[in-house]
Short mmCIF file of C-alpha atoms and ligand atoms in Angstrom, two decimals:
data_model
loop_
_atom_site.label_atom_id
_atom_site.label_comp_id
_atom_site.label_asym_id
_atom_site.label_seq_id
_atom_site.Cartn_x
_atom_site.Cartn_y
_atom_site.Cartn_z
CA MET A 1 -0.09 -0.04 -0.19
CA ILE A 2 1.60 3.43 -1.21
CA PRO A 3 1.35 4.95 2.78
CA LYS A 4 -0.84 8.76 3.07
CA GLU A 5 2.08 10.42 3.67
CA LYS A 6 4.14 9.91 0.94
CA PHE A 7 6.21 13.02 -0.69
CA VAL A 8 6.13 13.66 -4.29
CA GLU A 9 8.23 15.82 -5.76
CA SER A 10 8.31 19.52 -5.98
CA PHE A 11 7.23 21.45 -9.61
CA TYR A 12 10.01 24.05 -8.83
CA ASN A 13 12.74 21.81 -8.42
CA PHE A 14 15.71 22.28 -11.49
CA LYS A 15 17.76 19.05 -11.87
CA LEU A 16 21.43 18.76 -13.27
CA SER A 17 22.74 15.51 -13.61
CA LEU A 18 26.40 15.37 -13.20
CA ASP A 19 29.65 13.72 -14.12
CA ASN A 20 29.57 10.32 -11.65
CA ASP A 21 25.73 10.23 -11.42
CA ALA A 22 25.85 12.72 -8.84
CA LEU A 23 22.80 15.21 -8.83
CA LEU A 24 22.59 19.22 -8.29
CA MET A 25 18.84 20.51 -7.38
CA TYR A 26 18.01 23.80 -6.90
CA ASN A 27 14.23 24.68 -6.01
CA THR A 28 13.08 28.24 -6.71
CA LYS A 29 9.99 28.20 -3.90
CA ARG A 30 12.21 27.56 -1.34
CA GLY A 31 15.87 28.89 -2.94
CA THR A 32 17.56 25.82 -2.07
CA VAL A 33 21.02 23.75 -3.67
CA VAL A 34 21.94 20.43 -2.84
CA LEU A 35 24.69 18.36 -4.46
CA LEU A 36 23.38 14.31 -3.77
CA GLU A 37 26.57 11.64 -5.04
CA SER A 38 24.93 9.12 -6.86
CA ARG A 39 24.48 7.10 -4.55
CA GLN A 40 21.73 9.39 -2.24
CA ALA A 41 20.55 10.47 -6.47
CA LYS A 42 19.60 6.78 -6.21
CA GLU A 43 17.92 6.84 -3.46
CA PHE A 44 15.83 9.85 -4.08
CA GLU A 45 14.98 8.37 -8.09
CA ASN A 46 13.82 5.40 -6.08
CA TYR A 47 11.76 7.15 -3.99
CA LEU A 48 10.83 9.22 -6.62
CA GLU A 49 9.79 6.14 -8.98
CA ASN A 50 8.59 3.72 -6.53
CA PRO A 51 5.61 4.18 -5.72
CA LYS A 52 5.52 2.11 -2.92
CA TYR A 53 9.00 2.79 -1.59
CA ASP A 54 8.41 5.06 1.58
CA SER A 55 11.73 5.84 3.51
CA ASN A 56 13.17 8.52 6.64
CA SER A 57 16.27 8.11 5.83
CA SER A 58 17.90 11.28 6.89
CA LEU A 59 18.28 12.31 3.20
CA ILE A 60 14.85 11.82 2.53
CA SER A 61 14.08 14.03 5.64
CA GLU A 62 16.30 16.58 4.64
CA LEU A 63 14.56 17.08 0.66
CA LYS A 64 11.27 17.54 2.44
CA LYS A 65 13.13 20.31 4.57
CA LEU A 66 14.08 21.76 1.80
CA GLY A 67 11.37 21.72 -0.07
CA PHE A 68 12.86 19.02 -2.99
CA LEU A 69 9.95 17.18 -1.60
CA ILE A 70 6.00 18.25 -1.02
CA GLU A 71 3.26 16.92 0.87
CA PRO A 72 1.05 15.08 -1.65
CA ASP A 73 -1.64 17.61 -1.19
CA ALA A 74 0.24 20.59 -1.61
CA ASN A 75 -1.00 23.47 -4.23
CA GLU A 76 2.01 25.39 -4.55
CA LEU A 77 0.80 28.21 -7.51
CA ASN A 78 -1.72 28.90 -4.05
CA GLU A 79 0.64 29.31 -2.09
CA ILE A 80 3.12 30.70 -4.04
CA ARG A 81 -0.02 32.97 -4.98
CA ALA A 82 -1.31 33.53 -1.25
CA TRP A 83 2.45 34.63 -0.57
CA HIS A 84 2.54 37.65 -2.81
CA ASP A 85 -0.68 38.85 -2.31
CA LYS A 86 0.39 39.03 1.66
CA PHE A 87 2.56 41.26 0.53
CA ARG A 88 1.55 43.03 -1.48
CA LYS A 89 -1.75 44.20 0.69
CA ASP A 90 0.40 44.47 3.63
CA LYS A 91 0.45 47.71 5.27
CA ARG A 92 1.94 47.22 8.19
CA LEU A 93 4.74 47.44 5.35
CA LEU A 94 5.85 51.10 3.94
CA HIS A 95 8.23 51.37 0.74
CA ILE A 96 8.66 54.43 0.76
CA THR A 97 11.22 56.30 -2.03
CA MET A 98 11.80 59.71 -0.78
CA LEU A 99 13.48 62.27 -4.20
CA PRO A 100 14.98 64.92 -2.04
CA SER A 101 16.88 66.07 -5.55
CA GLU A 102 15.58 65.69 -8.67
CA SER A 103 18.74 67.25 -9.88
CA CYS A 104 22.18 65.80 -10.09
CA ASN A 105 25.52 66.48 -10.36
CA PHE A 106 26.48 64.14 -12.72
CA ALA A 107 25.32 64.13 -16.14
CA CYS A 108 25.92 59.92 -17.24
CA PRO A 109 25.04 59.66 -20.99
CA TYR A 110 22.69 56.07 -19.97
CA CYS A 111 20.87 58.06 -17.23
CA PHE A 112 17.17 56.51 -17.60
CA GLN A 113 15.76 59.61 -16.14
CA TYR A 114 15.87 61.70 -18.90
CA GLN A 115 12.41 64.24 -17.83
CA LYS A 116 14.60 65.82 -14.85
CA ARG A 117 13.01 68.16 -13.76
CA ASN A 118 15.83 69.81 -11.82
CA LYS A 119 13.84 70.32 -8.47
CA PHE A 120 14.91 70.42 -4.68
CA MET A 121 12.09 68.86 -2.52
CA LYS A 122 10.04 71.04 -0.79
CA ASP A 123 10.13 71.56 2.54
CA TRP A 124 6.36 71.49 2.78
CA VAL A 125 6.96 67.56 1.29
CA TYR A 126 9.09 65.93 3.75
CA GLU A 127 6.87 67.09 6.71
CA ALA A 128 3.75 65.53 4.45
CA VAL A 129 5.51 62.14 4.44
CA LEU A 130 5.86 62.34 8.38
CA ASN A 131 2.48 62.79 8.65
CA PHE A 132 1.40 60.00 6.40
CA ILE A 133 3.83 57.69 8.16
CA LYS A 134 2.69 59.06 11.32
CA ASN A 135 -1.04 58.27 9.93
CA ILE A 136 -0.80 54.98 8.53
CA THR A 137 1.41 53.46 11.95
CA LEU A 138 -1.40 55.24 13.94
CA GLU A 139 -4.23 52.77 12.44
CA ASN A 140 -1.76 49.47 12.83
CA GLN A 141 -1.35 51.12 15.65
CA ALA A 142 -4.76 50.86 16.73
CA ILE A 143 -5.14 47.38 16.24
CA GLY A 144 -2.16 45.53 16.95
CA GLU A 145 0.09 45.64 14.81
CA GLU A 146 3.94 47.58 14.22
CA THR A 147 4.09 49.22 11.38
CA TYR A 148 7.81 48.73 9.35
CA VAL A 149 8.85 51.74 7.36
CA LYS A 150 11.59 51.23 4.77
CA ILE A 151 12.99 54.79 3.41
CA ASN A 152 14.57 54.74 -0.28
CA TRP A 153 16.73 57.47 -1.12
CA PHE A 154 17.08 58.19 -4.64
CA GLY A 155 17.40 61.05 -7.28
CA GLY A 156 18.98 62.52 -8.95
CA GLU A 157 21.65 62.72 -6.46
CA PRO A 158 20.15 62.84 -3.23
CA LEU A 159 22.85 63.37 -1.25
CA LEU A 160 23.21 67.53 -2.57
CA GLN A 161 20.35 67.37 0.20
CA ALA A 162 21.87 65.65 2.46
CA ASN A 163 20.92 67.94 5.63
CA LYS A 164 17.72 67.67 4.65
CA ILE A 165 17.86 64.33 5.00
CA ILE A 166 19.66 64.22 7.88
CA ASN A 167 16.81 66.71 9.94
CA PHE A 168 13.78 64.56 7.80
CA HIS A 169 15.65 61.43 9.86
CA GLU A 170 16.14 62.93 13.09
CA LYS A 171 11.78 63.94 12.83
CA LEU A 172 11.64 60.31 11.89
CA LYS A 173 13.62 58.92 15.14
CA ILE A 174 11.08 60.40 17.38
CA LEU A 175 8.23 59.78 16.13
CA SER A 176 9.94 55.82 15.88
CA GLU A 177 10.66 56.41 19.48
CA ASN A 178 7.04 58.00 20.59
CA LEU A 179 5.58 55.66 18.47
CA ASN A 180 5.59 51.42 18.02
CA LEU A 181 7.12 52.08 14.31
CA LYS A 182 10.61 51.07 13.28
CA TYR A 183 12.50 51.62 10.24
CA ASP A 184 15.63 51.66 7.62
CA ALA A 185 17.18 53.84 5.25
CA VAL A 186 19.08 53.22 2.39
CA VAL A 187 21.17 55.80 0.47
CA VAL A 188 21.54 55.34 -3.79
CA THR A 189 24.64 57.96 -4.60
CA ASN A 190 26.57 58.53 -7.67
CA GLY A 191 29.29 58.53 -3.69
CA TYR A 192 30.52 62.34 -4.93
CA LEU A 193 29.52 63.92 -1.94
CA LEU A 194 30.01 60.23 0.22
CA ASN A 195 32.72 61.65 3.04
CA PRO A 196 32.99 60.09 6.47
CA HIS A 197 31.56 62.79 8.44
CA LEU A 198 28.41 62.52 6.36
CA MET A 199 28.50 58.81 7.11
CA LYS A 200 29.29 58.64 10.60
CA THR A 201 26.08 61.22 11.05
CA PHE A 202 23.96 58.73 9.33
CA VAL A 203 25.10 55.52 10.70
CA ASN A 204 24.01 57.67 14.15
CA LEU A 205 20.79 58.31 12.86
CA GLY A 206 19.51 54.91 11.51
CA ILE A 207 20.43 55.07 8.22
CA LYS A 208 22.98 52.16 7.42
CA ASP A 209 22.59 50.63 3.64
CA PHE A 210 24.16 52.81 0.55
CA GLN A 211 24.51 51.94 -2.90
CA VAL A 212 27.36 53.78 -4.76
CA THR A 213 27.74 53.14 -8.04
CA LEU A 214 31.67 52.82 -10.20
CA ASP A 215 31.64 51.69 -13.61
CA GLY A 216 34.91 49.78 -13.84
CA ASN A 217 38.85 51.20 -13.72
CA LYS A 218 39.81 54.79 -13.34
CA ASP A 219 39.62 55.61 -17.87
CA THR A 220 36.80 53.49 -17.84
CA HIS A 221 34.15 55.40 -15.31
CA ASP A 222 35.06 58.61 -15.65
CA SER A 223 34.76 58.35 -19.76
CA LEU A 224 30.76 57.73 -18.66
CA ARG A 225 30.10 59.21 -15.38
CA ARG A 226 31.65 62.65 -15.39
CA LEU A 227 30.64 65.62 -13.66
CA LYS A 228 28.27 68.43 -15.73
CA ASN A 229 31.55 70.47 -16.75
CA GLY A 230 33.30 67.41 -18.11
CA SER A 231 35.60 66.43 -15.42
CA GLY A 232 36.78 62.39 -14.01
CA THR A 233 34.78 61.18 -10.92
CA PHE A 234 36.61 58.26 -10.07
CA ASP A 235 39.09 59.51 -7.74
CA THR A 236 36.86 61.43 -5.54
CA ILE A 237 34.76 58.73 -4.95
CA TYR A 238 37.22 55.90 -4.52
CA THR A 239 38.74 57.83 -2.05
CA ASN A 240 35.71 58.79 0.31
CA LEU A 241 35.27 54.49 -0.06
CA LYS A 242 38.70 53.93 1.14
CA CYS A 243 38.39 56.83 4.13
CA ILE A 244 34.82 55.56 5.01
CA ARG A 245 36.39 52.17 5.34
CA ASP A 246 38.99 53.77 7.21
CA LEU A 247 36.50 54.50 10.51
CA PRO A 248 36.11 52.16 13.19
CA LYS A 249 34.63 48.68 13.08
CA GLU A 250 31.95 50.12 15.21
CA TYR A 251 29.92 52.07 12.55
CA ARG A 252 28.19 49.22 11.16
CA PHE A 253 26.62 50.03 7.63
CA ARG A 254 26.38 48.07 4.07
CA ILE A 255 28.05 49.38 1.34
CA LEU A 256 27.09 47.77 -2.06
CA ILE A 257 29.33 48.46 -4.85
CA ARG A 258 27.06 48.86 -7.71
CA VAL A 259 29.60 48.58 -11.54
CA ASN A 260 27.51 49.13 -14.55
CA PHE A 261 28.52 47.74 -17.50
CA LEU A 262 29.01 47.81 -21.42
CA LYS A 263 29.77 45.41 -23.93
CA ASN A 264 33.22 47.53 -24.38
CA SER A 265 33.85 47.43 -20.80
CA LEU A 266 33.80 44.37 -19.84
CA SER A 267 37.65 43.94 -19.10
CA SER A 268 37.48 47.12 -17.28
CA VAL A 269 35.05 45.28 -15.14
CA TYR A 270 37.43 42.70 -14.25
CA GLU A 271 40.55 45.04 -12.96
CA LEU A 272 37.98 47.05 -11.25
CA ILE A 273 36.70 43.75 -8.77
CA ASP A 274 40.79 42.86 -8.37
CA LYS A 275 41.44 46.29 -7.69
CA PHE A 276 38.38 45.69 -4.96
CA LYS A 277 39.63 42.55 -4.14
CA GLU A 278 42.96 44.64 -2.94
CA ASP A 279 41.71 47.10 -0.89
CA PHE A 280 37.56 45.88 0.66
CA SER A 281 37.68 42.46 0.93
CA HIS A 282 39.30 41.82 3.92
CA ASP A 283 36.12 44.48 5.90
CA ASP A 284 32.75 42.86 5.45
CA ARG A 285 30.76 45.93 5.29
CA PHE A 286 31.65 46.92 1.48
CA HIS A 287 29.72 44.75 -1.49
CA ILE A 288 29.93 44.58 -4.77
CA TYR A 289 27.56 43.72 -7.63
CA CYS A 290 27.36 43.89 -11.71
CA ARG A 291 24.80 44.68 -13.52
CA PRO A 292 24.22 45.83 -17.66
CA VAL A 293 23.50 49.24 -19.02
CA TYR A 294 19.62 48.48 -20.18
CA ASP A 295 18.44 49.68 -23.39
CA PHE A 296 15.73 51.99 -21.97
CA GLU A 297 13.57 53.81 -24.29
CA THR A 298 14.86 57.57 -23.74
CA THR A 299 14.36 61.52 -25.22
CA ARG A 300 18.41 61.74 -24.45
CA ASN A 301 20.73 62.75 -27.22
CA ASP A 302 23.66 61.90 -25.86
CA ILE A 303 22.31 58.01 -24.95
CA VAL A 304 23.13 57.46 -28.79
CA SER A 305 26.76 57.88 -28.04
CA ILE A 306 26.94 54.60 -25.94
CA ASP A 307 23.55 53.00 -27.83
CA SER A 308 26.26 50.05 -30.06
CA GLN A 309 27.65 49.45 -26.45
CA ILE A 310 24.33 48.56 -24.37
CA LEU A 311 24.73 44.54 -24.81
CA PRO A 312 21.69 42.51 -25.97
CA PHE A 313 19.49 40.48 -23.12
CA GLN A 314 20.20 37.45 -22.78
CA GLU A 315 23.85 38.54 -23.56
CA ALA A 316 24.08 40.74 -20.98
CA ILE A 317 22.68 38.35 -18.54
CA GLU A 318 25.03 35.57 -19.20
CA ARG A 319 27.76 38.84 -18.74
CA GLN A 320 26.42 39.07 -15.59
CA ARG A 321 26.55 35.95 -14.30
CA ASP A 322 30.03 35.59 -15.20
CA LEU A 323 30.58 37.99 -13.35
CA ALA A 324 29.34 37.21 -10.11
CA PHE A 325 30.98 33.93 -10.31
CA LYS A 326 33.70 36.11 -10.58
CA ILE A 327 33.34 37.87 -7.57
CA ILE A 328 31.98 34.60 -5.77
CA TYR A 329 35.75 33.64 -6.25
CA GLU A 330 37.64 35.74 -6.00
CA LEU A 331 35.63 37.11 -2.34
CA LYS A 332 35.19 33.31 -1.63
CA TYR A 333 31.20 33.89 -1.19
CA LYS A 334 31.39 37.20 -0.11
CA SER A 335 28.06 38.42 -2.06
CA LEU A 336 26.20 34.91 -1.15
CA GLY A 337 23.61 35.59 1.16
CA ILE A 338 23.89 39.09 0.52
CA LEU A 339 22.34 39.32 -3.51
CA THR A 340 20.52 36.59 -5.23
CA GLU A 341 23.69 35.59 -7.49
CA PRO A 342 24.45 33.38 -9.02
CA LEU A 343 21.11 31.51 -8.57
CA PRO A 344 17.98 33.77 -8.41
CA PHE A 345 15.76 33.49 -4.41
CA PRO A 346 12.73 33.51 -4.51
CA ALA A 347 11.02 37.14 -3.92
CA PRO A 348 6.98 37.66 -3.21
CA LEU A 349 7.67 40.99 -5.54
CA TRP A 350 9.84 41.88 -8.62
CA CYS A 351 9.73 44.92 -7.35
CA PRO A 352 7.82 46.97 -4.72
CA VAL A 353 5.69 48.45 -8.17
CA GLU A 354 2.77 46.66 -7.50
CA ARG A 355 2.88 46.72 -3.21
CA TRP A 356 -0.30 48.96 -2.46
CA TYR A 357 1.38 50.48 0.40
CA SER A 358 4.69 51.65 -1.75
CA TYR A 359 4.98 55.26 -2.83
CA ILE A 360 7.44 57.14 -5.01
CA PHE A 361 7.94 60.71 -3.58
CA GLY A 362 8.26 63.12 -5.69
CA ALA A 363 10.02 67.00 -4.70
CA ASP A 364 6.41 68.50 -5.20
CA GLY A 365 4.72 65.45 -3.47
CA LEU A 366 3.86 64.57 -7.14
CA ILE A 367 4.15 60.52 -6.65
CA PHE A 368 5.54 58.03 -9.73
CA PRO A 369 4.61 54.60 -9.55
CA CYS A 370 8.33 53.52 -11.41
CA GLU A 371 12.25 54.53 -10.80
CA THR A 372 12.40 54.76 -14.86
CA TYR A 373 9.14 57.05 -14.76
CA ILE A 374 10.70 59.89 -11.79
CA GLY A 375 10.12 63.16 -13.00
CA ASN A 376 7.43 62.35 -15.87
CA THR A 377 4.64 64.22 -14.93
CA GLN A 378 2.31 62.49 -17.57
CA GLU A 379 2.53 59.26 -16.04
CA SER A 380 2.55 60.67 -12.17
CA VAL A 381 -0.63 57.81 -10.09
CA GLY A 382 -0.93 60.87 -7.81
CA TYR A 383 -0.12 63.51 -5.09
CA ILE A 384 0.58 63.76 -1.32
CA GLU A 385 -1.27 66.60 0.84
CA LYS A 386 0.06 68.19 3.41
CA ASP A 387 -1.57 66.58 6.53
CA GLY A 388 -0.15 62.76 4.82
CA THR A 389 -3.16 62.39 2.62
CA ILE A 390 -2.67 60.74 -0.40
CA ARG A 391 -4.44 61.08 -2.80
CA PHE A 392 -4.27 58.55 -6.34
CA ASN A 393 -5.79 58.63 -10.25
CA GLU A 394 -6.30 56.30 -12.76
CA ASN A 395 -2.76 55.97 -13.60
CA LEU A 396 -2.42 53.83 -10.26
CA TYR A 397 -4.34 50.75 -11.33
CA LYS A 398 -2.41 49.73 -13.99
CA TRP A 399 0.20 49.12 -12.29
CA LYS A 400 -1.14 47.74 -8.64
CA LYS A 401 -3.01 44.93 -11.41
CA THR A 402 -0.36 41.11 -10.77
CA ILE A 403 0.14 38.02 -12.74
CA PHE A 404 -2.34 36.54 -11.05
CA ASP A 405 -5.21 39.04 -12.11
CA GLU A 406 -3.65 38.90 -15.70
CA GLU A 407 -5.56 36.41 -17.88
CA ASN A 408 -3.39 33.28 -19.43
CA SER A 409 -0.16 34.30 -17.49
CA TYR A 410 1.75 32.08 -19.19
CA CYS A 411 3.74 32.84 -15.59
CA LEU A 412 1.49 30.98 -13.92
CA SER A 413 2.84 27.17 -15.08
CA CYS A 414 6.74 28.15 -15.34
CA LYS A 415 8.76 27.11 -12.82
CA LEU A 416 10.76 30.29 -12.47
CA LEU A 417 7.84 32.26 -10.79
CA PRO A 418 8.73 32.13 -6.86
CA VAL A 419 11.47 33.91 -8.06
CA CYS A 420 10.23 36.21 -11.16
CA MET A 421 6.69 36.91 -10.11
CA GLY A 422 6.31 38.19 -13.24
CA GLY A 423 9.17 40.69 -13.64
CA CYS A 424 9.67 44.15 -13.92
CA LYS A 425 6.32 45.55 -14.68
CA ARG A 426 7.20 48.37 -16.51
CA GLU A 427 8.23 45.88 -19.34
CA ARG A 428 5.02 44.08 -18.85
CA LEU A 429 3.40 47.32 -19.63
CA LYS A 430 5.23 47.96 -22.46
CA HIS A 431 5.07 44.62 -25.01
CA VAL A 432 2.02 43.48 -26.44
CA SER A 433 3.21 40.46 -25.27
CA ASN A 434 3.78 41.32 -22.08
CA LYS A 435 6.33 39.58 -21.29
CA ALA A 436 8.90 40.13 -19.47
CA CYS A 437 11.54 37.18 -18.31
CA TYR A 438 14.86 37.83 -17.29
CA TRP A 439 15.92 34.65 -16.21
CA ASN A 440 14.56 31.43 -18.60
CA GLU A 441 15.16 27.34 -17.81
CA GLU A 442 18.33 26.72 -19.81
CA ILE A 443 20.32 29.19 -18.42
CA ILE A 444 19.47 28.33 -15.05
CA LEU A 445 20.62 25.10 -15.69
CA ASP A 446 23.84 26.01 -17.63
CA THR A 447 24.38 28.41 -14.59
CA MET A 448 23.75 25.41 -12.24
CA GLN A 449 26.72 23.38 -13.86
CA LYS A 450 28.99 26.88 -13.36
CA PHE A 451 28.23 26.88 -9.68
CA TYR A 452 29.14 22.89 -9.67
CA PHE A 453 32.08 23.57 -11.17
CA LEU A 454 33.13 26.36 -9.12
CA LEU A 455 31.83 23.86 -5.69
CA LYS A 456 34.10 21.40 -6.96
CA ASN A 457 37.18 23.05 -7.45
CA GLU A 458 36.99 24.96 -4.27
S1 LIG B 1 8.52 48.42 -12.83
FE1 LIG B 1 10.87 47.83 -13.96
S2 LIG B 1 11.71 49.67 -13.91
FE2 LIG B 1 9.76 49.85 -12.86
S3 LIG B 1 10.69 50.21 -10.57
FE3 LIG B 1 10.31 48.12 -11.10
S4 LIG B 1 11.77 46.90 -11.37
FE4 LIG B 1 12.49 49.33 -12.17
S1 LIG B 2 8.42 36.30 -16.74
FE1 LIG B 2 9.41 34.94 -17.53
S2 LIG B 2 10.31 34.09 -16.39
FE2 LIG B 2 9.25 35.08 -14.79
S3 LIG B 2 7.42 34.14 -14.10
FE3 LIG B 2 6.78 34.79 -16.08
S4 LIG B 2 7.14 33.11 -17.72
FE4 LIG B 2 8.84 32.89 -15.81
#
């Protein structure tokens, strides 16, 4: 008789047969990876193929725990949907992007914000957002719930208004001391103005996450990320980073160096990774990752100068993966657990755009739906009033519709759903076919193969 409780294989398993009959498995729903030796692979195969065979062996128990084997009546798609919906509608979590400066001191040719309005955030907008946070916190508190706010300081260049950010956080800190409210904050900056003194002030106020961009070695970086007057910026940013590294270790923060790459900048990016290893690998507050320059539609004229250097999508993903392996290899897995590399990790949403409690507040109180539409007033989804009341317009609804609401969504039968959730919403809205695949099964299997070589050679 088949034991009632016999588990079955998860739909979200990827399996790669290896030399010596070993098996590498990756489960996208749980983000787990396991390497089975040939004897274990055989036992797993027996378990699946023989309906009468059940086992309480430690291997089978472990595979159940890691999500490779699931209860026979489990509905994985429903579980994923429930997880996705809960996160989307959770009022206890506020995602707030603030644009203190819709203007920048740099003039990078690939910037997707081609409609910069060159405005600094008005004082009343900071107050309005604090009122909004307070109002939601009080509503949550009334039903016994805590509120968690994730603030993303974005731009333009947010540090052109560093004093306003400090002022906002002094007030937010007081709010959190008096209400059932917690927060964290990230600053996405070009790094030119991020000096150790400012870093100390930020850390003391609870701002501990930073993203700084370097686009390769000095020559490449300076050819792309220039000041408006045309001068290079690498030396200033790199010196800032080294001085910040020399702050005492009790200053706990995390700096992610984001490296944007183009077709002709790859060798320079490899050089930068070696340089990073030399200067920062012994400091666990610093991390590095790479992303391609994307081909966002733009009306900018200067993007034409690098147009031929933007990698086609699939090739860009492969190069990104190669760079991730280089970082993992050089830095001895330093990136693992921090970034979803080399294999993607499950997430309830691709980005916060589809969440109901996610807002991008412009300098004048307008609310934008997605980072690439910052400054585009036609695409604004509403505005905030001085007392913190949010007024949405009809643009909002298309952004809040998810793959689970869309008819015939091919995503629902995709094994990558838990790590993708339909991908970039902007892409889905833009393309008639609504396709926004980032990874595909072939790339996942190829990445697993490369991952195995890395494990083997460790
Ligand atoms: S919708 Fe796409 S482009 Fe917009 S913020 Fe999300 S991931 Fe980025
Ligand atoms: S966008 Fe593509 S990869 Fe993502 S879930 Fe849908 S079909 Fe799968």
